[in-house]
Tab-separated table of C-alpha atoms and ligand atoms in Angstrom:
chain	number	residue	atom	x	y	z
Q	254	MET	CA	83.081	-23.666	95.320
Q	255	SER	CA	83.636	-24.418	91.877
Q	256	ALA	CA	86.594	-26.867	91.435
Q	257	THR	CA	87.138	-29.759	89.029
Q	258	THR	CA	88.227	-32.740	90.950
Q	259	VAL	CA	90.436	-35.435	89.435
Q	260	THR	CA	90.771	-38.835	91.142
Q	261	GLU	CA	93.532	-41.214	90.616
Q	262	ALA	CA	96.137	-40.978	87.869
Q	263	THR	CA	98.963	-42.968	86.804
Q	264	MET	CA	101.989	-40.747	87.616
Q	265	PRO	CA	105.374	-41.190	86.471
Q	266	THR	CA	107.962	-41.788	89.386
Q	267	SER	CA	110.583	-39.203	88.085
Q	268	TRP	CA	109.856	-35.857	87.022
Q	269	GLY	CA	112.863	-33.730	87.874
Q	270	ARG	CA	115.393	-32.442	85.251
Q	271	ALA	CA	115.330	-34.370	82.007
Q	272	GLY	CA	117.662	-37.603	82.185
Q	273	LYS	CA	120.246	-37.922	79.195
Q	274	ALA	CA	122.041	-35.064	77.530
Q	275	THR	CA	121.848	-34.837	73.741
Q	276	TRP	CA	124.763	-33.641	71.618
Q	277	PHE	CA	122.735	-30.181	71.373
Q	278	ASN	CA	122.818	-29.767	75.322
Q	279	THR	CA	126.583	-30.362	75.333
Q	280	PHE	CA	127.320	-27.984	72.722
Q	281	SER	CA	125.081	-25.313	74.068
Q	282	SER	CA	126.438	-25.834	77.383
Q	283	LEU	CA	129.887	-25.080	76.131
Q	284	ALA	CA	128.766	-22.332	73.892
Q	285	LEU	CA	127.241	-20.830	77.089
Q	286	ILE	CA	130.042	-21.115	79.432
Q	287	THR	CA	132.406	-19.633	77.227
Q	288	GLY	CA	130.301	-17.023	75.367
Q	289	VAL	CA	128.288	-15.365	78.181
Q	290	PRO	CA	131.327	-14.497	80.144
Q	291	CYS	CA	132.786	-12.999	77.055
Q	292	LEU	CA	129.674	-11.080	76.291
Q	293	LEU	CA	129.793	-9.713	79.847
Q	294	HIS	CA	133.158	-8.359	79.401
Q	295	ILE	CA	132.588	-6.811	75.936
Q	296	ASN	CA	129.500	-4.872	77.474
Q	297	TRP	CA	131.917	-3.424	79.958
Q	298	ILE	CA	134.545	-2.723	77.443
Q	299	ALA	CA	131.796	-0.895	75.085
Q	300	LEU	CA	130.556	1.158	78.141
Q	301	GLU	CA	134.009	2.068	79.317
Q	302	GLN	CA	136.115	2.420	76.263
Q	303	PHE	CA	133.639	2.836	73.116
Q	304	ASP	CA	131.272	5.430	74.161
Q	305	GLY	CA	128.510	2.664	75.069
Q	306	SER	CA	128.688	1.266	71.522
Q	307	ILE	CA	128.675	-2.633	71.561
Q	308	THR	CA	128.824	-2.471	67.589
Q	309	ALA	CA	132.076	-0.407	68.002
Q	310	ALA	CA	133.408	-2.597	70.596
Q	311	LEU	CA	132.785	-5.778	68.400
Q	312	GLY	CA	134.076	-4.208	65.369
Q	313	ALA	CA	137.430	-3.620	67.225
Q	314	ALA	CA	137.393	-7.265	68.305
Q	315	PHE	CA	136.999	-8.306	64.784
Q	316	LYS	CA	139.776	-5.928	63.503
Q	317	GLU	CA	142.380	-6.529	66.238
Q	318	GLY	CA	141.776	-10.384	66.549
Q	319	PRO	CA	140.352	-11.896	69.789
Q	320	ILE	CA	143.572	-12.449	71.527
Q	321	THR	CA	144.956	-8.755	70.912
Q	322	PHE	CA	141.681	-7.469	71.847
Q	323	ALA	CA	141.435	-9.359	75.001
Q	324	PHE	CA	144.846	-8.329	76.141
Q	325	ARG	CA	144.379	-4.766	75.198
Q	326	HIS	CA	140.655	-4.129	76.491
Q	327	PHE	CA	139.799	-6.710	79.164
Q	328	PRO	CA	139.402	-5.546	82.739
Q	329	GLU	CA	142.336	-6.094	85.021
Q	330	PHE	CA	142.784	-7.601	88.302
Q	331	THR	CA	143.142	-5.308	91.527
Q	332	MET	CA	143.865	-6.136	94.882
Q	333	ALA	CA	141.561	-3.476	96.549
Q	334	SER	CA	138.583	-4.847	94.465
Q	335	THR	CA	139.256	-8.585	95.255
Q	336	LEU	CA	139.778	-7.810	98.964
Q	337	GLY	CA	136.545	-5.999	98.796
Q	338	TYR	CA	134.719	-8.616	97.125
Q	339	VAL	CA	135.929	-11.178	99.583
Q	340	ALA	CA	134.967	-9.085	102.559
Q	341	TRP	CA	131.613	-8.687	100.955
Q	342	LEU	CA	130.960	-12.435	100.450
Q	343	LEU	CA	131.760	-13.064	104.084
Q	344	PHE	CA	129.803	-10.177	105.421
Q	345	GLN	CA	126.708	-11.571	103.500
Q	346	ALA	CA	127.415	-14.926	104.702
Q	347	ALA	CA	127.489	-13.891	108.206
Q	348	LEU	CA	124.173	-11.995	107.967
Q	349	TYR	CA	122.702	-15.236	106.347
Q	350	SER	CA	123.881	-17.301	109.202
Q	351	PHE	CA	123.246	-15.022	112.086
Q	352	LEU	CA	120.488	-12.751	111.519
Q	353	PRO	CA	116.886	-13.975	112.786
Q	354	GLY	CA	114.212	-14.802	110.222
Q	355	PRO	CA	111.022	-16.886	110.011
Q	356	GLY	CA	111.350	-20.523	108.860
Q	357	CYS	CA	109.587	-21.766	105.602
Q	358	TYR	CA	109.477	-24.813	103.379
Q	359	GLY	CA	110.214	-25.131	99.785
Q	360	GLN	CA	108.311	-27.344	97.432
Q	361	ARG	CA	108.701	-31.340	97.733
Q	362	THR	CA	111.817	-32.215	95.872
Q	363	PRO	CA	111.601	-35.534	93.451
Q	364	GLY	CA	113.423	-37.391	95.976
Q	365	GLY	CA	110.656	-36.557	98.365
Q	366	HIS	CA	112.445	-34.034	100.792
Q	367	LEU	CA	110.724	-31.050	102.175
Q	368	LEU	CA	113.470	-28.568	102.862
Q	369	LYS	CA	113.223	-25.818	105.553
Q	370	TYR	CA	114.609	-22.222	104.909
Q	371	PHE	CA	115.174	-19.323	107.169
Q	372	ALA	CA	114.022	-16.086	105.240
Q	373	ASN	CA	116.102	-13.246	106.650
Q	374	GLY	CA	116.997	-11.752	103.498
Q	375	LEU	CA	114.907	-8.545	104.035
Q	376	LEU	CA	116.831	-7.988	107.206
Q	377	ALA	CA	120.224	-8.524	105.686
Q	378	TRP	CA	119.150	-6.187	102.719
Q	379	THR	CA	118.194	-3.388	105.116
Q	380	VAL	CA	121.314	-3.688	107.258
Q	381	THR	CA	123.645	-3.663	104.211
Q	382	HIS	CA	121.931	-0.628	102.767
Q	383	GLY	CA	121.495	1.217	106.053
Q	384	MET	CA	125.181	0.728	106.661
Q	385	TYR	CA	126.111	1.879	103.134
Q	386	ILE	CA	123.973	4.914	103.284
Q	387	ALA	CA	124.933	5.725	107.054
Q	388	ALA	CA	128.704	5.336	106.021
Q	389	SER	CA	128.275	7.626	102.933
Q	390	TYR	CA	126.495	10.194	104.748
Q	391	MET	CA	129.028	10.366	107.398
Q	392	GLY	CA	131.686	10.451	104.756
Q	393	LEU	CA	133.418	7.410	105.642
Q	394	VAL	CA	132.763	5.698	102.357
Q	395	ASP	CA	132.520	7.372	98.943
Q	396	PRO	CA	129.041	6.516	97.835
Q	397	ALA	CA	130.530	5.790	94.077
Q	398	ILE	CA	133.141	3.426	95.425
Q	399	ILE	CA	131.450	0.328	93.713
Q	400	ALA	CA	131.341	1.913	90.461
Q	401	LYS	CA	134.874	3.219	90.630
Q	402	HIS	CA	136.060	-0.092	91.323
Q	403	TRP	CA	134.016	-1.816	88.882
Q	404	GLU	CA	136.851	-3.113	86.559
Q	405	GLY	CA	138.677	-5.224	89.384
Q	406	MET	CA	135.222	-5.950	90.821
Q	407	LEU	CA	134.381	-7.771	87.416
Q	408	VAL	CA	137.469	-9.999	87.525
Q	409	ALA	CA	137.005	-10.912	91.221
Q	410	VAL	CA	133.104	-11.842	90.680
Q	411	ASN	CA	134.125	-13.961	87.635
Q	412	VAL	CA	136.783	-15.890	89.446
Q	413	TYR	CA	134.314	-16.689	92.371
Q	414	GLY	CA	131.714	-17.515	89.974
Q	415	PHE	CA	133.734	-20.104	88.175
Q	416	VAL	CA	135.380	-21.596	91.321
Q	417	LEU	CA	132.002	-21.833	92.986
Q	418	ALA	CA	130.772	-23.879	89.937
Q	419	ILE	CA	133.912	-25.911	89.717
Q	420	VAL	CA	133.309	-26.773	93.758
Q	421	SER	CA	129.675	-27.320	93.328
Q	422	GLN	CA	130.318	-29.913	90.603
Q	423	LEU	CA	132.913	-31.757	92.902
Q	424	LYS	CA	130.596	-31.870	95.808
Q	425	GLY	CA	127.550	-33.146	93.625
Q	426	ASN	CA	129.730	-35.796	92.479
Q	427	PHE	CA	131.581	-37.203	95.608
Q	428	PHE	CA	129.671	-35.356	98.790
Q	429	PRO	CA	126.072	-34.907	97.714
Q	430	SER	CA	123.742	-33.628	100.510
Q	431	TYR	CA	120.757	-35.291	99.125
Q	432	PRO	CA	121.823	-38.166	96.545
Q	433	GLU	CA	118.216	-39.093	95.712
Q	434	ASP	CA	117.872	-35.624	94.171
Q	435	CYS	CA	121.190	-35.690	92.044
Q	436	LYS	CA	121.059	-35.955	88.492
Q	437	PHE	CA	123.613	-37.056	85.822
Q	438	SER	CA	123.104	-36.536	82.339
Q	439	GLY	CA	126.032	-38.662	80.692
Q	440	SER	CA	127.602	-35.066	79.540
Q	441	LEU	CA	130.043	-33.588	81.767
Q	442	LEU	CA	129.677	-30.434	80.376
Q	443	PHE	CA	125.991	-30.246	80.692
Q	444	ASP	CA	126.244	-31.290	84.130
Q	445	PHE	CA	128.658	-28.556	84.914
Q	446	TRP	CA	126.209	-26.127	83.298
Q	447	GLY	CA	122.912	-27.423	84.633
Q	448	GLY	CA	124.485	-28.872	87.950
Q	449	VAL	CA	124.369	-32.097	89.762
Q	450	GLU	CA	122.727	-31.425	93.086
Q	451	LEU	CA	119.449	-29.962	93.539
Q	452	ASN	CA	120.163	-28.453	96.913
Q	453	PRO	CA	123.629	-28.543	98.231
Q	454	ARG	CA	123.928	-27.592	101.816
Q	455	PHE	CA	126.376	-27.592	104.604
Q	456	GLY	CA	124.629	-29.447	107.661
Q	457	GLU	CA	121.052	-29.140	107.759
Q	458	PHE	CA	120.249	-25.884	107.056
Q	459	TRP	CA	123.146	-23.730	105.124
Q	460	ASP	CA	121.684	-23.931	101.581
Q	461	TRP	CA	124.333	-22.992	98.940
Q	462	LYS	CA	121.539	-22.261	96.401
Q	463	PHE	CA	119.366	-20.161	98.749
Q	464	PHE	CA	122.415	-18.029	99.851
Q	465	HIS	CA	123.906	-17.576	96.350
Q	466	ASN	CA	120.782	-16.924	94.510
Q	467	GLY	CA	119.688	-14.220	96.714
Q	468	ARG	CA	122.555	-12.446	99.009
Q	469	PRO	CA	125.807	-11.591	97.332
Q	470	GLY	CA	123.851	-10.894	93.741
Q	471	ILE	CA	120.479	-9.571	94.590
Q	472	VAL	CA	121.665	-7.537	97.771
Q	473	ALA	CA	124.212	-6.106	95.581
Q	474	TRP	CA	121.880	-5.292	92.640
Q	475	SER	CA	120.386	-2.274	94.377
Q	476	LEU	CA	123.467	-1.197	96.209
Q	477	ILE	CA	125.352	-0.979	92.601
Q	478	ASP	CA	122.575	1.125	91.269
Q	479	LEU	CA	122.994	3.594	94.143
Q	480	SER	CA	126.736	3.703	93.723
Q	481	TYR	CA	126.275	4.326	90.136
Q	482	ALA	CA	123.631	7.032	90.787
Q	483	ALA	CA	126.321	8.822	92.997
Q	484	TYR	CA	128.740	8.207	90.272
Q	485	GLN	CA	126.528	10.104	87.713
Q	486	TYR	CA	126.271	12.998	90.359
Q	487	GLN	CA	130.087	13.039	90.657
Q	488	LEU	CA	130.463	13.075	86.866
Q	489	HIS	CA	127.564	15.273	85.649
Q	490	GLY	CA	126.609	17.363	88.825
Q	491	HIS	CA	123.185	15.958	88.970
Q	492	VAL	CA	121.116	12.835	89.027
Q	493	THR	CA	118.495	12.367	86.321
Q	494	THR	CA	115.042	11.553	86.276
Q	495	SER	CA	115.838	8.341	84.232
Q	496	MET	CA	118.318	7.216	86.674
Q	497	MET	CA	115.748	7.828	89.609
Q	498	ILE	CA	113.099	5.888	87.794
Q	499	VAL	CA	115.428	2.724	87.042
Q	500	THR	CA	116.817	2.754	90.440
Q	501	LEU	CA	113.193	2.732	91.881
Q	502	PHE	CA	112.028	0.017	89.585
Q	503	HIS	CA	115.205	-2.259	90.514
Q	504	THR	CA	114.759	-1.481	94.182
Q	505	ILE	CA	110.866	-2.402	94.207
Q	506	TYR	CA	111.789	-5.796	92.259
Q	507	VAL	CA	114.645	-6.406	95.027
Q	508	VAL	CA	112.642	-5.365	97.976
Q	509	ASP	CA	109.665	-7.527	96.593
Q	510	PHE	CA	112.001	-10.442	96.201
Q	511	PHE	CA	113.343	-10.375	99.745
Q	512	TYR	CA	109.847	-9.448	101.391
Q	513	ASN	CA	108.380	-12.504	99.695
Q	514	GLU	CA	111.694	-14.510	100.213
Q	515	ASP	CA	109.624	-17.702	101.441
Q	516	TRP	CA	107.677	-17.644	98.157
Q	517	TYR	CA	110.856	-17.749	96.374
Q	518	THR	CA	111.752	-21.190	97.887
Q	519	ARG	CA	108.758	-22.446	95.963
Q	520	THR	CA	109.843	-21.261	92.385
Q	521	ILE	CA	111.645	-22.948	89.722
Q	522	ASP	CA	115.180	-21.562	90.670
Q	523	ILE	CA	115.029	-23.228	94.171
Q	524	SER	CA	112.496	-26.097	93.589
Q	525	HIS	CA	113.849	-27.541	90.013
Q	526	ASP	CA	116.908	-25.953	88.678
Q	527	HIS	CA	120.073	-27.901	89.968
Q	528	PHE	CA	122.960	-26.157	91.295
Q	529	GLY	CA	125.527	-25.718	88.458
Q	530	PHE	CA	127.541	-23.129	86.548
Q	531	MET	CA	123.844	-21.412	85.377
Q	532	LEU	CA	123.003	-20.651	88.889
Q	533	ALA	CA	126.320	-20.398	90.755
Q	534	TRP	CA	128.027	-18.301	88.118
Q	535	GLY	CA	124.743	-16.783	87.036
Q	536	ASP	CA	123.735	-15.386	90.455
Q	537	THR	CA	127.061	-14.444	91.968
Q	538	THR	CA	128.627	-13.068	88.399
Q	539	PHE	CA	125.943	-12.410	85.744
Q	540	LEU	CA	123.179	-10.901	87.777
Q	541	PRO	CA	125.026	-8.139	89.577
Q	542	THR	CA	126.954	-7.169	86.193
Q	543	PHE	CA	124.427	-7.552	83.885
Q	544	TYR	CA	121.164	-6.642	85.619
Q	545	THR	CA	122.708	-3.316	86.378
Q	546	LEU	CA	123.785	-2.235	82.918
Q	547	GLN	CA	120.837	0.753	82.730
Q	548	THR	CA	122.577	2.328	85.685
Q	549	GLN	CA	125.985	1.683	84.562
Q	550	TYR	CA	125.029	3.118	81.241
Q	551	LEU	CA	123.036	6.162	82.648
Q	552	ALA	CA	125.863	7.099	84.971
Q	553	ARG	CA	128.220	7.638	81.897
Q	554	TYR	CA	125.568	8.750	79.268
Q	555	PRO	CA	122.627	10.189	80.935
Q	556	THR	CA	119.202	10.228	79.226
Q	557	TYR	CA	116.891	13.046	79.884
Q	558	LEU	CA	113.006	12.357	79.664
Q	559	THR	CA	110.239	14.687	79.478
Q	560	ARG	CA	107.557	14.755	82.185
Q	561	THR	CA	105.247	12.882	79.991
Q	562	GLN	CA	107.578	10.104	78.986
Q	563	SER	CA	108.517	9.612	82.609
Q	564	LEU	CA	104.991	9.196	83.924
Q	565	ALA	CA	104.172	6.852	81.137
Q	566	ILE	CA	107.183	4.662	81.718
Q	567	LEU	CA	106.440	4.715	85.244
Q	568	ALA	CA	102.863	3.727	84.871
Q	569	PHE	CA	103.770	0.921	82.595
Q	570	GLY	CA	106.632	-0.284	84.639
Q	571	LEU	CA	104.218	-0.225	87.990
Q	572	SER	CA	101.490	-1.907	86.081
Q	573	GLY	CA	103.728	-4.902	84.905
Q	574	TYR	CA	104.995	-4.932	88.515
Q	575	PHE	CA	101.273	-5.281	89.902
Q	576	ILE	CA	100.597	-8.157	87.405
Q	577	PHE	CA	103.885	-9.931	88.388
Q	578	ARG	CA	103.128	-9.611	92.148
Q	579	SER	CA	99.292	-10.397	92.201
Q	580	ALA	CA	99.923	-13.455	89.976
Q	581	ASN	CA	102.777	-14.880	91.897
Q	582	PHE	CA	100.592	-14.014	95.068
Q	583	GLN	CA	97.488	-15.863	93.714
Q	584	ARG	CA	99.363	-19.118	93.127
Q	585	ASP	CA	100.870	-19.205	96.531
Q	586	HIS	CA	97.868	-18.181	98.353
Q	587	VAL	CA	95.585	-20.772	96.453
Q	588	ARG	CA	97.975	-23.580	97.098
Q	589	ALA	CA	98.196	-22.460	100.975
Q	590	HIS	CA	94.371	-22.619	101.296
Q	591	ASP	CA	94.204	-25.875	99.318
Q	592	GLY	CA	92.038	-23.964	96.797
Q	593	ASN	CA	89.288	-22.847	99.353
Q	594	THR	CA	89.507	-19.089	98.899
Q	595	ASN	CA	88.295	-16.483	96.676
Q	596	LEU	CA	90.004	-14.773	93.614
Q	597	TRP	CA	88.591	-11.647	91.928
Q	598	GLY	CA	85.406	-11.845	94.012
Q	599	LYS	CA	84.839	-15.485	93.007
Q	600	PRO	CA	85.843	-19.088	94.369
Q	601	ALA	CA	89.308	-19.935	93.066
Q	602	GLU	CA	88.745	-22.694	90.286
Q	603	VAL	CA	91.279	-25.433	90.604
Q	604	ILE	CA	92.261	-28.983	88.969
Q	605	ARG	CA	93.247	-31.278	91.789
Q	606	VAL	CA	96.192	-33.358	90.958
Q	607	LYS	CA	98.570	-36.184	92.329
Q	608	TYR	CA	102.162	-36.993	91.732
Q	609	GLN	CA	104.775	-39.405	92.793
Q	610	THR	CA	108.273	-38.669	94.294
Q	611	SER	CA	111.156	-41.143	93.608
Q	612	ASP	CA	110.496	-42.856	96.958
Q	613	GLY	CA	106.982	-44.199	95.512
Q	614	LYS	CA	104.840	-41.930	97.782
Q	615	THR	CA	101.881	-39.959	96.328
Q	616	HIS	CA	101.373	-36.575	96.999
Q	617	ASN	CA	98.282	-34.057	96.304
Q	618	SER	CA	98.595	-30.780	94.661
Q	619	LEU	CA	96.378	-28.282	92.651
Q	620	LEU	CA	96.457	-26.158	89.642
Q	621	LEU	CA	94.967	-22.991	89.596
Q	622	THR	CA	92.515	-22.169	86.538
Q	623	SER	CA	91.317	-18.812	87.546
Q	624	GLY	CA	92.682	-15.342	88.151
Q	625	TRP	CA	95.753	-14.530	86.328
Q	626	TRP	CA	96.370	-18.378	85.981
Q	627	GLY	CA	93.198	-18.756	84.109
Q	628	PHE	CA	94.039	-15.648	81.867
Q	629	SER	CA	97.391	-17.177	80.797
Q	630	ARG	CA	99.583	-19.969	81.935
Q	631	HIS	CA	102.515	-17.247	82.836
Q	632	ALA	CA	100.864	-13.834	83.532
Q	633	ASN	CA	103.676	-13.355	86.151
Q	634	TYR	CA	106.264	-13.575	83.316
Q	635	LEU	CA	104.170	-11.139	81.328
Q	636	GLY	CA	104.077	-8.656	84.246
Q	637	ASP	CA	107.787	-9.119	84.609
Q	638	LEU	CA	108.606	-8.451	80.896
Q	639	MET	CA	106.693	-5.243	81.119
Q	640	LEU	CA	108.570	-4.063	84.022
Q	641	THR	CA	111.874	-5.060	82.264
Q	642	TRP	CA	110.747	-3.132	79.239
Q	643	SER	CA	110.164	-0.063	81.302
Q	644	MET	CA	113.468	-0.233	82.948
Q	645	CYS	CA	115.294	-0.334	79.726
Q	646	ALA	CA	112.926	2.458	78.119
Q	647	VAL	CA	114.458	5.032	80.621
Q	648	CYS	CA	117.644	4.664	78.714
Q	649	GLY	CA	116.249	5.958	75.334
Q	650	PHE	CA	116.512	4.137	72.118
Q	651	THR	CA	120.007	5.186	70.697
Q	652	HIS	CA	122.114	2.260	72.311
Q	653	PHE	CA	121.616	-1.443	72.646
Q	654	ILE	CA	123.514	-2.175	75.674
Q	655	PRO	CA	120.757	-0.931	78.208
Q	656	TRP	CA	118.333	-2.925	76.193
Q	657	SER	CA	119.978	-6.334	76.095
Q	658	TYR	CA	118.533	-6.916	79.581
Q	659	PHE	CA	114.991	-6.810	77.955
Q	660	PHE	CA	116.162	-9.256	75.293
Q	661	TYR	CA	117.918	-11.553	77.694
Q	662	MET	CA	114.682	-11.641	80.074
Q	663	SER	CA	112.405	-12.210	76.929
Q	664	ILE	CA	114.536	-15.187	75.861
Q	665	LEU	CA	114.952	-16.531	79.402
Q	666	LEU	CA	111.345	-16.418	80.393
Q	667	TYR	CA	110.159	-17.807	77.215
Q	668	HIS	CA	112.703	-20.795	77.314
Q	669	ARG	CA	111.634	-21.067	80.910
Q	670	SER	CA	108.035	-21.424	80.143
Q	671	ILE	CA	109.098	-24.331	77.557
Q	672	ARG	CA	110.989	-26.068	80.094
Q	673	ASP	CA	108.391	-25.600	82.785
Q	674	ASP	CA	105.624	-27.013	80.426
Q	675	ALA	CA	107.762	-30.188	79.798
Q	676	ARG	CA	108.415	-30.850	83.355
Q	677	CYS	CA	104.886	-30.214	84.593
Q	678	ARG	CA	103.513	-32.638	81.882
Q	679	THR	CA	105.755	-35.097	83.038
Q	680	LYS	CA	104.880	-34.442	86.553
Q	681	TYR	CA	100.971	-34.117	86.116
Q	682	GLY	CA	100.668	-36.276	83.051
Q	683	LYS	CA	97.073	-35.693	81.551
Q	684	HIS	CA	95.907	-33.294	84.132
Q	685	TRP	CA	98.568	-30.934	82.814
Q	686	ASP	CA	97.042	-31.447	79.338
Q	687	GLU	CA	93.590	-30.815	80.832
Q	688	TYR	CA	94.961	-27.343	82.185
Q	689	CYS	CA	96.584	-26.460	79.026
Q	690	ARG	CA	93.177	-27.098	77.345
Q	691	LYS	CA	91.683	-24.810	79.695
Q	692	VAL	CA	94.271	-22.125	79.662
Q	693	PRO	CA	95.596	-22.395	76.159
Q	694	TYR	CA	98.046	-19.227	76.027
Q	695	VAL	CA	101.392	-18.865	77.684
Q	696	PHE	CA	101.565	-14.883	78.079
Q	697	VAL	CA	98.873	-13.059	76.329
Q	698	PRO	CA	95.391	-14.730	75.078
Q	699	GLY	CA	95.134	-14.657	71.294
Q	700	VAL	CA	98.789	-13.841	70.778
Q	701	ILE	CA	101.249	-16.218	72.225
F	974	NDP	P1	106.460	-19.805	88.357
F	974	NDP	O1	106.697	-19.092	89.653
F	974	NDP	O2	105.640	-19.542	87.404
F	974	NDP	O3	106.449	-21.099	88.774
F	974	NDP	C1	106.170	-22.391	87.740
F	974	NDP	C2	105.514	-23.352	88.541
F	974	NDP	O4	104.633	-23.185	89.183
F	974	NDP	C3	105.528	-24.732	87.838
F	974	NDP	O5	106.635	-25.421	87.539
F	974	NDP	C4	104.515	-25.409	88.736
F	974	NDP	O6	105.301	-25.991	89.696
F	974	NDP	C5	103.648	-24.332	89.350
F	974	NDP	N1	102.393	-24.105	88.393
F	974	NDP	C6	102.284	-24.034	87.165
F	974	NDP	N2	101.352	-23.692	86.842
F	974	NDP	C7	100.438	-23.555	87.994
F	974	NDP	C8	99.104	-23.386	88.226
F	974	NDP	N3	98.131	-23.282	87.227
F	974	NDP	N4	98.503	-23.292	89.260
F	974	NDP	C9	99.472	-23.622	90.324
F	974	NDP	N5	100.783	-23.868	90.254
F	974	NDP	C10	101.303	-23.903	89.016
F	974	NDP	O7	108.067	-19.629	87.666
F	974	NDP	P2	109.344	-19.204	88.125
F	974	NDP	O8	109.744	-19.667	89.301
F	974	NDP	O9	110.148	-19.338	86.821
F	974	NDP	O10	109.166	-17.570	88.239
F	974	NDP	C11	108.662	-16.903	89.479
F	974	NDP	C12	108.941	-15.396	89.180
F	974	NDP	O11	110.332	-14.990	89.099
F	974	NDP	C13	108.100	-15.231	87.993
F	974	NDP	O12	107.348	-14.023	88.261
F	974	NDP	C14	109.220	-14.755	87.158
F	974	NDP	O13	108.811	-13.702	86.291
F	974	NDP	C15	110.288	-14.014	88.073
F	974	NDP	N6	111.745	-14.506	87.494
F	974	NDP	C16	112.529	-13.561	87.198
F	974	NDP	C17	113.773	-13.737	86.732
F	974	NDP	C18	114.916	-12.721	86.746
F	974	NDP	O14	116.120	-12.962	86.489
F	974	NDP	N7	114.577	-11.594	87.109
F	974	NDP	C19	114.227	-15.133	86.448
F	974	NDP	C20	113.169	-16.361	86.512
F	974	NDP	C21	112.046	-15.725	87.070
F	974	NDP	P3	104.806	-27.125	90.823
F	974	NDP	O15	105.972	-28.351	90.550
F	974	NDP	O16	104.925	-26.568	92.156
F	974	NDP	O17	103.450	-27.718	90.349
């Protein structure tokens, strides 16, 4: 087997989230905590009240002034949606707590903990969707129920997201599950945004981050799509090919996530990002409302694709999915076999590395330098972006709203690659530099 073996290295003892916040971190946290929720509401206002035009909605906000605009146009609380959302949260929490699922372990935390998870997400997704489809088929529930209650739902999810972020902040400060993994930056705002605790838990296994990242938001994602597809049918008398393709893409992505849920415990969200507003509000509120913008748009403003366009978008999107899945699989597979396996018909090439946790213990790991991880340092992000582009392309090129998801994902993944680079350099030192020399490009060789 062809592997570069590295012996000992002087490793830093702390490689988690960066320590002290700068004024820029504080300012950008404030801007994100206030700005992104406003943006989310403006998307809904544009879709519902301004024919899908974000520029018309922003123009009205400018003309009327922000306060009058908010009073006139912002979504309103409804008791039915609020009760429905509370029931949804309790139902997902019950499925998470009681359904059987295989046990798995995440990455070792900077404090040295190796946490156990139970991956029953696929079963929870199947039970939820099975019940929704059966209830719709039997006429017990209007399949467009979520779409029709979306206004009140937006209020309910936002309130829950903010409350969860505040409670998580208090828990991190006063009752942390793993104090060695807490981070305090010196800026209350940055801590609120980025989180204090890495893995807040009830007891030994009930993980706040694992539950909220996956269940109320990602299970809802494909359910919301189905509801908007039903809404399109009720409004226009048919379901368009564009709606079917985007629902298929979203469903593949969601089912893939739950099918590979144990892999997810070793990704950046679970292994490295702390549980603050970004994840608490992001997963419960931003994800189900922003990631479904294409189906929300198409239900009201259908796009009609030619057969060639449909096939081209399908082919491009599925190719993206293939790259995304196979890159993520390769990394997990090679690490699970300690580098002793083949990729693309050849022995995997790896750099063997060591790192230290804050308890002073040294651990072994490896960086893969062949397969997709030899092609570029984030081929998985590239595949994800190809799929994301295809999800937006089905909506045509006339409106910005359905495309905002592609711009958001591009910024998110690019910024993530920078954060990850900094963190891995601190964790692996000169061996990360060696990897970067060997695999110099982040997304596409010769381009970026
Ligand atoms: P990765 O799965 O790429 O994980 C990066 C980590 O992998 C690094 O921190 C490092 O962690 C390890 N690593 C880096 N290089 C190598 C290598 N050469 N060999 C072995 N291990 C390596 O990132 P994410 O967790 O961000 O993303 C996971 C997937 O989720 C991606 O496909 C992404 O596209 C997708 N995603 C989707 C989002 C969405 O909203 N739809 C949001 C974010 C991500 P370690 O400490 O273990 O060494």
